[in-house]
XYZ file of C-alpha atoms in Angstrom:
765
model
C 9.423 5.481 -52.282
C 12.256 4.080 -50.133
C 11.829 0.575 -48.775
C 11.164 0.540 -44.956
C 13.060 -1.713 -42.691
C 11.183 -4.513 -40.921
C 9.234 -3.393 -37.859
C 11.261 -5.795 -35.753
C 14.206 -3.425 -36.192
C 12.555 -0.592 -34.328
C 12.477 -0.435 -30.614
C 11.063 2.153 -28.137
C 13.087 2.625 -24.966
C 14.765 4.966 -22.525
C 18.264 6.300 -23.258
C 21.080 6.370 -20.714
C 24.491 7.924 -21.584
C 27.819 6.715 -20.307
C 30.760 8.900 -19.353
C 32.485 8.001 -22.653
C 29.782 9.525 -24.852
C 28.041 6.470 -26.086
C 24.966 5.097 -24.367
C 22.448 2.285 -23.973
C 18.659 2.071 -24.516
C 16.562 0.032 -22.196
C 13.700 -1.272 -24.253
C 10.177 -0.567 -23.026
C 8.438 -2.665 -25.825
C 9.138 -3.719 -29.374
C 7.097 -2.888 -32.436
C 4.569 -5.591 -31.876
C 4.041 -4.708 -28.212
C 5.519 -7.953 -26.934
C 7.530 -8.455 -23.748
C 10.586 -6.146 -23.313
C 13.745 -7.410 -24.997
C 16.332 -9.076 -22.658
C 19.273 -6.949 -23.774
C 19.970 -3.246 -23.699
C 20.837 -1.711 -27.036
C 24.234 -0.105 -27.382
C 24.178 3.314 -29.045
C 27.513 4.714 -30.372
C 28.080 8.393 -29.789
C 27.965 9.256 -33.478
C 24.506 7.587 -33.668
C 22.955 9.224 -30.653
C 21.898 12.601 -32.267
C 21.159 15.159 -29.510
C 19.502 12.726 -27.117
C 19.967 13.082 -23.379
C 19.739 10.573 -20.488
C 16.146 9.782 -19.590
C 14.673 10.703 -23.031
C 12.190 8.231 -24.649
C 13.503 7.346 -28.082
C 12.911 5.068 -31.211
C 15.988 2.990 -32.011
C 16.713 1.136 -35.197
C 18.732 -2.108 -34.678
C 21.817 -2.012 -36.972
C 23.523 -5.080 -35.593
C 22.231 -8.057 -33.651
C 24.870 -10.596 -32.349
C 22.251 -13.380 -32.518
C 21.768 -13.211 -36.304
C 24.707 -11.234 -37.820
C 27.847 -12.831 -39.263
C 30.658 -13.720 -37.015
C 33.009 -11.360 -38.790
C 30.896 -8.343 -38.318
C 30.162 -9.473 -34.770
C 33.871 -9.420 -34.099
C 34.380 -5.925 -35.659
C 31.425 -4.390 -33.803
C 32.266 -5.901 -30.459
C 35.897 -4.789 -30.746
C 34.710 -1.215 -31.525
C 32.313 -1.295 -28.648
C 34.962 -2.449 -26.230
C 37.265 0.384 -27.199
C 34.395 2.930 -26.818
C 33.146 1.636 -23.458
C 36.445 0.905 -21.808
C 34.354 -0.828 -19.203
C 34.588 -4.507 -20.033
C 33.241 -6.728 -22.836
C 29.620 -6.231 -24.091
C 27.600 -8.620 -26.196
C 24.684 -6.347 -26.889
C 22.766 -5.352 -29.986
C 23.791 -2.050 -31.674
C 21.470 0.629 -32.783
C 21.026 4.204 -33.747
C 18.554 6.882 -32.574
C 15.857 7.375 -35.183
C 13.528 9.708 -33.224
C 13.244 11.306 -29.870
C 9.684 10.822 -28.769
C 9.724 12.595 -25.411
C 12.329 14.720 -23.545
C 12.799 13.663 -19.886
C 13.365 17.350 -18.940
C 14.358 20.669 -20.469
C 15.700 22.066 -17.202
C 18.997 21.167 -15.586
C 21.269 22.209 -12.676
C 24.970 22.615 -12.783
C 28.085 24.637 -11.932
C 28.593 28.069 -13.517
C 31.982 29.000 -14.911
C 33.108 32.124 -16.604
C 36.533 32.437 -18.403
C 37.684 34.818 -21.142
C 34.106 36.295 -21.353
C 32.649 32.953 -22.156
C 30.111 31.578 -19.739
C 29.342 27.835 -19.542
C 27.601 25.461 -17.162
C 28.909 22.104 -16.268
C 25.689 20.059 -15.760
C 25.547 17.862 -12.587
C 25.660 14.159 -12.934
C 27.839 14.093 -16.030
C 24.638 14.140 -18.207
C 26.617 15.794 -21.116
C 30.311 15.300 -21.944
C 30.774 18.950 -22.673
C 29.749 22.149 -20.907
C 26.647 24.005 -21.989
C 27.182 27.518 -23.418
C 24.863 30.074 -21.563
C 25.607 33.357 -23.392
C 27.019 36.656 -22.383
C 28.371 36.502 -18.770
C 27.622 40.310 -18.264
C 23.907 39.456 -18.407
C 24.134 36.903 -15.567
C 24.696 37.775 -11.870
C 26.256 34.351 -11.184
C 29.882 33.919 -10.202
C 32.213 31.127 -11.157
C 31.595 28.130 -8.849
C 27.904 29.072 -8.256
C 25.151 26.529 -8.709
C 22.679 27.576 -11.285
C 19.463 26.350 -13.036
C 19.416 26.462 -16.821
C 16.738 25.827 -19.509
C 18.211 23.950 -22.501
C 17.918 25.888 -25.845
C 19.816 23.413 -27.979
C 20.969 20.006 -26.804
C 24.605 19.092 -27.515
C 25.694 16.267 -29.988
C 28.997 14.557 -30.387
C 29.972 17.263 -32.947
C 28.177 20.382 -31.499
C 28.109 22.220 -28.182
C 24.842 22.661 -26.370
C 23.303 26.030 -25.579
C 21.143 27.164 -22.645
C 19.984 30.055 -20.620
C 20.386 30.676 -16.827
C 17.037 31.016 -15.171
C 18.053 31.079 -11.539
C 21.146 31.480 -9.399
C 21.185 29.135 -6.329
C 24.397 30.276 -4.765
C 27.888 28.861 -3.996
C 28.572 25.183 -3.095
C 28.185 24.577 0.708
C 25.263 26.948 1.105
C 22.768 25.443 3.588
C 19.811 23.687 1.894
C 21.544 24.141 -1.485
C 21.372 20.329 -2.273
C 17.578 20.317 -1.546
C 17.072 23.299 -3.963
C 19.090 21.578 -6.645
C 16.983 18.457 -6.510
C 13.779 20.484 -6.411
C 14.791 22.309 -9.646
C 16.228 19.193 -11.260
C 13.009 17.245 -10.990
C 10.702 20.252 -11.414
C 9.044 19.819 -8.063
C 6.346 22.391 -7.106
C 7.141 24.585 -4.024
C 4.881 27.339 -3.010
C 1.143 27.214 -3.609
C -0.378 29.709 -5.986
C -2.161 32.666 -4.469
C -5.685 31.521 -5.508
C -5.069 28.149 -3.998
C -3.955 29.615 -0.602
C -7.001 31.996 -0.683
C -9.363 29.180 -1.342
C -7.938 27.112 1.527
C -8.192 30.077 3.914
C -11.916 30.456 2.858
C -12.503 26.853 3.722
C -11.022 27.359 7.065
C -13.236 30.482 7.720
C -16.317 28.604 6.658
C -15.655 25.406 8.553
C -18.389 24.432 10.979
C -18.051 21.129 12.954
C -21.802 20.817 13.300
C -22.891 17.210 12.392
C -25.553 17.526 9.662
C -28.230 14.824 9.086
C -26.476 13.495 5.948
C -23.396 12.566 8.094
C -23.365 9.612 10.507
C -22.515 10.698 14.089
C -19.713 8.381 15.195
C -18.389 10.536 17.959
C -19.648 8.104 20.571
C -17.364 5.319 19.362
C -13.871 4.919 20.953
C -11.335 5.882 18.334
C -7.710 6.587 18.357
C -4.809 7.569 16.009
C -1.413 5.884 15.890
C 1.290 7.943 14.052
C 5.021 8.734 14.178
C 5.984 10.866 17.136
C 6.858 13.863 14.885
C 3.721 13.577 12.687
C 1.759 16.878 12.208
C -1.270 15.466 10.339
C -3.443 12.584 11.299
C -5.481 11.233 8.468
C -6.569 7.814 9.783
C -8.211 6.637 12.998
C -9.364 3.197 14.180
C -12.200 1.815 16.248
C -12.865 -1.909 16.984
C -15.539 -3.750 18.975
C -16.366 -7.368 19.549
C -19.962 -8.342 18.735
C -22.116 -10.691 20.850
C -21.869 -13.266 18.142
C -18.108 -13.278 18.507
C -17.357 -11.407 15.355
C -15.176 -8.304 15.066
C -16.378 -4.922 13.827
C -13.381 -2.915 12.672
C -13.823 0.760 11.883
C -11.370 2.641 9.798
C -11.982 6.383 9.690
C -10.199 8.480 7.039
C -10.121 12.297 6.856
C -12.839 13.510 4.537
C -10.559 15.624 2.306
C -13.249 15.621 -0.435
C -15.368 17.812 1.780
C -12.811 20.593 1.618
C -11.450 19.978 -1.959
C -14.185 20.051 -4.470
C -13.514 18.835 -7.979
C -12.483 21.406 -10.551
C -11.767 24.210 -8.047
C -8.190 25.762 -7.699
C -7.243 23.534 -4.713
C -8.183 20.440 -6.633
C -6.421 21.467 -9.924
C -3.230 22.040 -7.956
C -3.521 18.783 -5.981
C -4.157 16.855 -9.302
C -1.106 18.444 -10.850
C 1.126 17.490 -7.915
C -0.360 14.041 -7.633
C 1.278 13.270 -4.395
C 3.169 14.783 -1.436
C 6.992 14.544 -1.769
C 8.901 13.481 1.241
C 12.509 14.652 1.156
C 14.967 13.993 3.961
C 14.704 17.550 5.300
C 11.585 18.908 3.602
C 8.040 17.946 2.827
C 6.286 19.325 -0.309
C 2.675 18.700 0.508
C -0.074 17.935 -2.049
C -2.541 20.173 -0.233
C -2.107 23.506 1.548
C -1.248 22.948 5.302
C -4.320 24.769 6.500
C -6.268 21.620 5.225
C -3.767 18.808 5.678
C -2.559 19.888 9.220
C -5.751 21.468 10.495
C -9.128 21.047 8.914
C -8.684 17.452 7.755
C -6.373 16.322 10.637
C -8.081 14.028 13.008
C -6.815 15.747 16.190
C -7.822 14.358 19.507
C -10.942 15.675 21.268
C -12.057 17.622 18.121
C -15.023 16.847 15.853
C -13.651 15.932 12.501
C -15.396 14.810 9.232
C -14.429 11.354 7.902
C -15.233 8.733 5.474
C -15.689 5.561 7.518
C -15.694 1.920 6.543
C -16.946 -0.682 8.998
C -15.877 -4.272 8.284
C -17.585 -7.063 10.149
C -15.239 -10.157 10.315
C -15.508 -13.625 11.759
C -13.274 -14.634 14.599
C -10.755 -15.820 11.926
C -10.726 -12.375 10.266
C -12.888 -13.230 7.257
C -14.944 -10.244 6.107
C -18.708 -10.923 6.025
C -20.079 -7.336 5.660
C -18.908 -3.854 4.598
C -20.547 -0.613 5.412
C -19.336 2.775 4.138
C -20.610 6.068 5.414
C -19.947 9.859 5.470
C -19.299 10.312 9.134
C -17.893 12.408 11.977
C -15.669 11.194 14.859
C -13.904 12.639 17.921
C -10.585 10.903 18.406
C -10.154 9.762 22.030
C -6.446 9.464 22.051
C -3.325 10.226 19.953
C -0.639 7.667 20.354
C 2.616 7.244 18.511
C 4.408 4.049 17.552
C 6.918 4.080 20.414
C 4.144 4.266 22.972
C 2.183 1.354 21.358
C 5.361 -0.703 21.253
C 5.850 -0.041 25.029
C 2.249 -0.958 25.611
C 2.699 -4.253 23.819
C 5.792 -5.081 25.677
C 4.233 -4.379 29.067
C 0.701 -3.072 29.238
C 0.416 -2.826 33.042
C 1.936 0.715 33.407
C -0.658 1.945 30.887
C -3.706 1.080 32.958
C -3.391 4.405 34.763
C -2.313 6.319 31.821
C -5.010 5.346 29.373
C -8.889 5.393 29.642
C -10.348 1.924 30.137
C -11.977 1.960 26.721
C -8.658 2.956 24.972
C -6.739 0.339 26.933
C -9.172 -2.360 25.876
C -9.181 -1.179 22.291
C -5.362 -1.389 22.081
C -5.329 -4.836 23.404
C -8.060 -6.040 20.879
C -6.350 -4.249 17.944
C -3.167 -6.281 18.238
C -5.024 -9.563 18.419
C -7.028 -8.819 15.266
C -4.038 -7.380 13.370
C -2.096 -10.567 13.805
C -5.144 -12.671 12.687
C -5.363 -10.531 9.526
C -1.597 -10.684 8.969
C -1.496 -14.483 9.196
C -4.528 -14.757 7.021
C -2.922 -12.440 4.390
C 0.320 -14.461 4.418
C -1.728 -17.652 4.235
C -3.210 -16.609 0.906
C 0.227 -15.960 -0.509
C 1.143 -12.333 0.144
C 4.891 -11.629 -0.110
C 7.084 -9.861 2.306
C 10.775 -9.157 1.720
C 13.379 -8.698 4.418
C 15.091 -5.533 3.403
C 17.014 -3.282 5.755
C 15.814 0.317 6.069
C 18.247 2.993 7.291
C 17.241 6.508 8.241
C 19.670 9.410 7.865
C 20.272 11.777 10.816
C 20.691 15.414 9.723
C 22.117 18.393 11.600
C 20.513 21.849 11.631
C 22.043 22.688 8.219
C 20.537 19.523 6.631
C 23.869 17.750 6.503
C 24.338 14.070 7.233
C 25.662 13.428 10.733
C 24.794 9.765 11.146
C 22.257 7.125 10.539
C 20.195 4.434 12.280
C 18.510 1.234 11.402
C 14.678 1.442 11.257
C 12.883 -1.505 12.799
C 9.525 -2.642 11.587
C 7.759 -3.225 14.940
C 4.335 -4.745 15.709
C 2.836 -1.324 16.349
C 3.526 -0.482 12.739
C 2.021 -3.763 11.656
C -1.304 -3.018 13.468
C -1.955 0.097 11.330
C -0.728 -1.462 8.180
C -3.061 -4.464 8.503
C -6.073 -2.338 9.179
C -5.293 0.086 6.275
C -4.798 -2.946 3.958
C -8.174 -4.313 5.114
C -9.908 -1.004 4.525
C -8.354 -0.456 1.067
C -9.405 -3.953 0.036
C -12.884 -3.548 1.471
C -13.536 -0.340 -0.343
C -12.217 -1.755 -3.642
C -14.551 -4.750 -3.339
C -17.454 -2.419 -2.478
C -16.903 -0.261 -5.529
C -16.359 -3.371 -7.797
C -19.626 -4.767 -6.461
C -21.377 -1.621 -7.672
C -20.026 -2.238 -11.157
C -17.949 0.953 -11.221
C -14.692 1.953 -12.749
C -12.125 3.351 -10.266
C -8.356 3.883 -9.901
C -7.071 0.609 -8.475
C -3.539 -0.016 -7.109
C -2.308 -2.623 -9.628
C 0.790 -4.753 -9.200
C 1.385 -7.116 -12.157
C 2.952 -10.407 -11.821
C 6.587 -10.591 -12.842
C 7.423 -11.713 -16.347
C 8.423 -15.239 -17.129
C 11.855 -14.017 -18.223
C 12.454 -12.316 -14.829
C 11.360 -15.430 -12.925
C 13.598 -17.648 -15.033
C 16.532 -15.439 -14.252
C 15.632 -15.394 -10.595
C 15.343 -19.117 -10.447
C 18.690 -19.607 -12.149
C 20.230 -17.136 -9.696
C 18.833 -19.022 -6.601
C 20.213 -22.247 -8.019
C 23.631 -20.703 -8.579
C 23.746 -19.982 -4.858
C 23.257 -23.583 -4.118
C 19.660 -23.236 -2.821
C 17.098 -25.653 -4.193
C 14.113 -24.110 -5.914
C 11.414 -25.029 -8.451
C 10.924 -24.007 -12.094
C 9.906 -20.444 -13.116
C 6.553 -21.742 -14.110
C 5.873 -22.940 -10.548
C 7.112 -19.698 -9.083
C 4.709 -17.715 -11.250
C 1.751 -20.064 -10.676
C 2.157 -20.135 -6.831
C 3.252 -17.431 -4.540
C 3.586 -20.073 -1.843
C 6.608 -21.416 -3.575
C 8.280 -18.031 -3.214
C 7.068 -17.821 0.441
C 8.585 -21.234 1.097
C 11.871 -20.099 -0.419
C 12.028 -16.882 1.634
C 11.265 -18.878 4.754
C 13.857 -21.548 4.040
C 16.651 -18.894 3.631
C 15.913 -16.939 6.812
C 19.035 -16.393 8.809
C 21.219 -18.023 6.082
C 24.103 -16.107 4.273
C 22.075 -16.201 1.063
C 19.100 -14.328 2.493
C 20.140 -10.860 1.515
C 21.085 -11.887 -1.972
C 17.825 -13.634 -2.712
C 15.684 -10.759 -1.282
C 17.535 -8.324 -3.487
C 17.209 -10.489 -6.503
C 13.487 -11.064 -5.912
C 12.865 -7.358 -5.465
C 14.617 -6.677 -8.780
C 12.358 -9.324 -10.434
C 9.182 -7.661 -9.422
C 7.350 -5.069 -11.462
C 6.392 -1.630 -10.228
C 2.911 -0.965 -8.819
C 0.856 1.574 -10.604
C -2.501 3.312 -10.629
C -4.934 2.118 -13.294
C -8.669 1.065 -13.661
C -7.505 -2.322 -15.126
C -8.669 -5.333 -13.187
C -5.279 -6.851 -12.805
C -5.049 -7.313 -9.092
C -2.119 -6.825 -6.719
C 0.452 -9.595 -7.127
C 2.534 -8.960 -3.932
C -0.524 -8.584 -1.626
C -2.188 -11.555 -3.292
C -5.324 -9.490 -3.720
C -7.614 -9.559 -6.763
C -9.225 -6.245 -5.964
C -7.321 -3.463 -4.309
C -7.206 0.340 -4.280
C -5.782 3.265 -2.235
C -8.389 4.870 0.065
C -6.564 5.638 3.264
C -4.445 8.718 2.474
C -6.282 11.335 0.595
C -4.187 14.016 2.243
C -1.057 13.026 0.399
C -2.300 10.907 -2.643
C -4.580 12.081 -5.335
C -5.817 8.643 -6.400
C -7.272 8.236 -2.823
C -9.143 11.558 -3.209
C -10.813 10.298 -6.412
C -12.015 7.208 -4.545
C -13.493 9.399 -1.841
C -15.422 11.488 -4.438
C -16.802 8.276 -6.059
C -17.966 7.136 -2.629
C -19.659 10.531 -2.143
C -21.567 10.176 -5.377
C -22.783 6.638 -4.377
C -23.842 7.789 -0.816
C -25.715 10.806 -2.263
C -27.585 8.510 -4.658
C -25.869 9.869 -7.815
C -24.859 7.740 -10.789
C -21.029 8.001 -11.272
C -19.728 8.335 -14.824
C -17.586 5.473 -16.065
C -14.899 7.123 -18.241
C -12.213 4.481 -18.820
C -10.032 6.737 -20.985
C -9.935 9.517 -18.484
C -9.093 7.076 -15.626
C -6.313 5.500 -17.597
C -4.789 8.899 -18.258
C -5.175 10.012 -14.680
C -3.709 6.717 -13.462
C -0.637 7.233 -15.690
C -0.273 10.830 -14.483
C -0.503 9.850 -10.817
C 2.002 6.911 -11.391
C 4.469 9.259 -12.994
C 4.082 11.810 -10.192
C 4.869 8.973 -7.702
C 7.864 7.817 -9.639
C 9.225 11.389 -9.812
C 8.716 11.897 -6.072
C 10.565 8.658 -5.277
C 13.387 9.513 -7.751
C 13.804 13.012 -6.191
C 13.949 11.520 -2.757
C 16.634 8.902 -3.742
C 18.645 11.532 -5.607
C 18.666 13.987 -2.625
C 19.618 11.227 -0.186
C 22.408 10.254 -2.629
C 23.624 13.838 -2.845
C 23.679 14.306 0.897
C 25.597 11.134 1.270
C 28.139 12.194 -1.292
C 28.798 15.479 0.525
C 29.263 13.443 3.679
C 31.525 10.830 2.148
C 33.663 13.608 0.434
C 34.983 14.264 3.919
C 35.755 10.592 4.513
C 38.000 9.733 1.546
C 40.268 6.702 2.480
C 37.906 5.457 5.086
C 37.015 1.780 5.036
C 33.501 0.385 5.798
C 31.422 -2.675 5.409
C 28.762 -2.838 2.734
C 26.368 -5.159 0.832
C 26.527 -5.788 -2.941
C 23.257 -4.400 -4.391
C 23.882 -4.637 -8.059
C 26.239 -6.473 -10.451
C 27.026 -5.233 -13.954
C 29.550 -6.078 -16.602
C 31.626 -3.038 -15.705
C 31.634 -3.578 -11.874
C 29.465 -4.025 -8.903
C 27.525 -1.567 -6.634
C 27.922 -1.630 -2.897
C 25.664 0.063 -0.299
C 27.195 0.775 3.067
C 25.608 -0.840 6.118
C 25.987 1.924 8.620
C 25.784 4.733 6.052
C 23.504 3.702 3.135
C 25.567 5.295 0.310
C 25.641 3.237 -2.791
C 28.813 3.464 -4.943
C 30.598 1.472 -7.696
C 33.565 -0.767 -7.485
C 34.832 -0.694 -11.074
C 35.957 -3.910 -12.705
C 39.215 -2.300 -13.797
C 40.099 -1.696 -10.141
C 39.987 -5.396 -9.402
C 43.000 -7.759 -9.521
C 43.043 -10.317 -12.283
C 40.479 -10.762 -15.116
C 36.700 -10.847 -14.439
C 33.817 -11.875 -16.595
C 30.011 -11.360 -16.105
C 27.755 -14.300 -15.627
C 24.145 -13.491 -16.386
C 22.554 -16.627 -14.883
C 24.034 -16.085 -11.413
C 24.177 -12.207 -11.736
C 27.781 -12.320 -10.633
C 31.358 -11.208 -11.576
C 33.683 -14.314 -11.585
C 37.343 -13.728 -11.383
C 40.231 -15.863 -12.537
C 42.162 -15.206 -9.313
C 40.037 -13.075 -7.038
C 36.685 -13.778 -5.352
C 33.310 -14.000 -7.001
C 30.969 -11.066 -6.406
C 27.204 -11.418 -6.342
C 24.081 -9.797 -4.972
C 23.868 -9.753 -1.155
C 27.628 -10.390 -0.523
C 29.106 -8.494 2.336
C 32.358 -6.764 1.482
C 34.789 -4.319 2.993
C 35.323 -1.302 0.743
C 37.406 1.896 0.802
C 36.009 5.282 -0.211
C 38.031 6.434 -3.151
C 36.043 9.327 -4.485
C 32.701 11.135 -3.749
C 32.052 13.932 -6.229
C 28.812 16.030 -5.784
C 29.122 17.452 -9.365
C 29.337 14.114 -11.121
C 26.981 12.542 -8.497
C 29.267 9.500 -8.274
C 30.789 7.490 -5.525
C 33.660 5.247 -6.203
C 34.800 2.459 -3.920
C 37.786 0.131 -3.869
C 37.306 -3.538 -2.839
C 39.394 -4.464 0.186
C 38.245 -7.908 1.235
C 35.168 -10.108 1.815
C 33.280 -9.646 5.019
C 31.694 -12.595 6.928
C 27.916 -13.082 6.575
C 25.796 -12.049 9.497
C 24.102 -14.760 11.373
C 20.821 -13.762 12.999
C 20.302 -15.041 16.640
C 17.321 -17.238 17.265
C 14.760 -16.006 19.781
C 14.432 -17.936 22.977
C 11.009 -19.140 24.350
C 9.752 -17.306 27.433
C 7.747 -19.042 30.213
C 5.075 -17.077 32.141
C 2.435 -17.663 34.754
C -0.887 -19.359 33.696
C -3.001 -16.276 34.322
C -0.609 -13.656 32.993
C -0.748 -12.301 29.437
C 2.786 -11.394 28.327
C 4.526 -10.321 25.206
C 7.847 -11.589 23.661
C 10.634 -9.301 22.303
C 8.872 -8.763 19.019
C 5.668 -7.598 20.790
C 3.666 -10.814 19.922
C 1.309 -11.983 22.746
C 2.474 -15.328 24.205
C 0.965 -17.568 26.753
C 3.069 -20.521 27.791
C 1.778 -22.540 30.776
C 4.413 -23.718 33.122
C 2.546 -26.988 33.692
C 2.954 -27.818 30.003
C 6.773 -27.218 29.733
C 8.669 -30.282 28.940
C 11.120 -31.589 31.555
C 14.178 -33.242 30.458
C 15.204 -36.511 32.138
C 18.259 -36.939 34.281
C 20.530 -38.177 31.611
C 19.735 -35.147 29.327
C 20.349 -32.804 32.156
C 23.708 -34.213 32.955
C 24.625 -34.033 29.320
C 23.703 -30.433 29.201
C 25.764 -29.739 32.366
C 28.766 -31.363 30.772
C 28.471 -29.346 27.591
C 28.207 -26.113 29.532
C 31.327 -26.929 31.553
C 33.318 -27.743 28.330
C 32.311 -24.591 26.628
C 32.919 -22.334 29.574
C 36.475 -23.625 29.850
C 37.185 -22.689 26.253
C 35.921 -19.209 26.510
C 38.068 -16.367 27.775
C 36.685 -14.641 30.861
C 37.855 -11.307 29.546
C 35.961 -11.651 26.310
C 32.773 -12.628 28.366
C 33.043 -9.606 30.523
C 33.455 -7.231 27.586
C 30.785 -8.811 25.341
C 27.803 -9.009 27.549
C 27.513 -5.346 28.516
C 27.848 -4.304 24.783
C 24.870 -6.521 23.969
C 22.843 -5.010 26.808
C 23.780 -1.542 25.805
C 22.669 -2.110 22.226
C 19.310 -3.333 23.403
C 18.810 -0.242 25.524
C 19.634 2.037 22.574
C 17.144 0.299 20.324
C 14.325 0.847 22.881
C 15.048 4.486 23.390
C 15.452 5.424 19.806
C 12.401 6.966 18.042
C 11.019 5.027 15.084
C 10.715 6.364 11.593
C 7.272 5.161 10.422
C 7.153 4.347 6.671
C 4.865 6.810 4.727
C 3.252 3.854 2.998
C 0.407 3.149 5.314
C -1.037 0.664 2.892
C 1.785 -1.668 3.858
C 2.874 -2.369 0.339
C 6.113 -4.425 0.400
C 8.592 -2.302 -1.684
C 6.737 -2.515 -4.934
């Protein structure tokens, strides 16, 4: 029997191929299940078998620079440099031993027929050679058409791949072609099966809004919904009252989807398979048929709708003291959108005539409690990153025609805080019953990641504490984020911290939610679009009907992994379609210069995302002047003559190439751009008896009698300073500058807001 190599030599990971034929494996875990290895493993082309990007593989380490001899290290590194042609790597080398799981068997690409040989060039340069697809006379596609193929035999470095065309999508430039490409590439579901549609229609025919004795009648409570202006389904409503003892009684009412989607029936099976709704830039692929999501389960105003309601009694300081969960029915009193609520918070007086007195009072109280909850959440260590969000503007053909910055306004925060409170209250309620359920778990970052983050922060000249302190106390991270607000390093540190965090998943494990600083948290508030929420609703039904739920840990772990994978696929599809639309847009802008932010730094170059158009592309290291080396501690490229590039730097770049077939954007570095300084808000003074709001929508009450008055000497100094500065300024510049600022403010007020789909308020993780 042949001697086996040590277990330490075998690693499980995900393979990514480079354009030169070789690739890298990002380790998931080693043979002992320890923490992921710090370095990717280099795989030469001749050792990669027929693996494709995204496949899960077992790798055998054949060379480790930490332990092998210097001579062999020199020979291997020299060969790797010639293979990669993208800079100097100091990574371990391995070979593919086994392919555990294929990422996909279906691909999209461009069809080509020449000399009676038909091939497909797969998009994204996933394979170095075209895929042979058989006799061209058996395929209706023409050269240049986009097609979908199923792989029959994957290519190797010595053998062509073979596939079969399963669908012809049409020539490049066809409207909605890019969306269809992504749908097929990621295997997203489209039309619902006939039995699912039939079952949904039967539910609609049988629906009766009569409130039965087993359902609490909450139609007398004042409730309202707040959603984006273009929303079609409304799955959450809110009520709020102040009790005589001074406590708050918050009611969060969620569409009772479980009433229409019974476990094991066709609608449920399809919803479970989909796992989540998919939100593409120009299309929504729902988890449930629209007759349920947009009608039966939609909390439309002035209509009786069935809900699951959680009432949370809180002290004046927002501390929960009692939770009550019921099957209920509500009648929403008003449907408001985020723009209207923002206007209300800025100036409530005009709304006294527009809104009913109860709704007016409810809105006023909602903001007060939401800010109490927000401050309390931040006070316990919850993390919030400052990351810009840009929404693409599309024309009628689904092509990019512009973009706009999405602001996170107080009206968004109201709903987020209430949904967070409801999710946490339901999770605590189920935990108190001793039940297993799908939690929303966000593990703390690894020590290695925190160490790298701490070193990076120090490299920017910002004082920080040890990685141990950062892991032990979220308040250290909070203090750091607060200290860098408005500074040039703010974007860099926020990007680096985001990369240090782990991804939130669904699991019955009691691991808590690190970013939210919550020890017990689940998703309950969006059963229309998330299957884990639907499972929580069913569990509540069993409790409320007096049944004993079955605790099946294995089934829950498998379901959690499935739902987490569905979520990752949906997010990846959305990102890829946005990228493809941006590539098609930038292909018409070759040679144009724009300002962007460095979002990633690697040994072979750095990635830049445009500020006005959020297209991320690569500035290759070979396009820079002089020699550059990669510094892992500061995550930066340091040049012998040119500038240093690191996360968060603002740069001016030129669009060199944007290719929809290779899915790549190449930029050329032009020059550094100055860091943006954020203006500080000025205090506002109002009358004693007037309630007003500042520019962020936060209620303020500043009494004139308490404003400090400066003495005569201070006032005279201020006047002299003003005179000096006004002499230096050019009158022409003043005339041009002020109207521009006013115009920008007006545009921001009038633009509609794009509400984030994550109602739970989870910060990027």
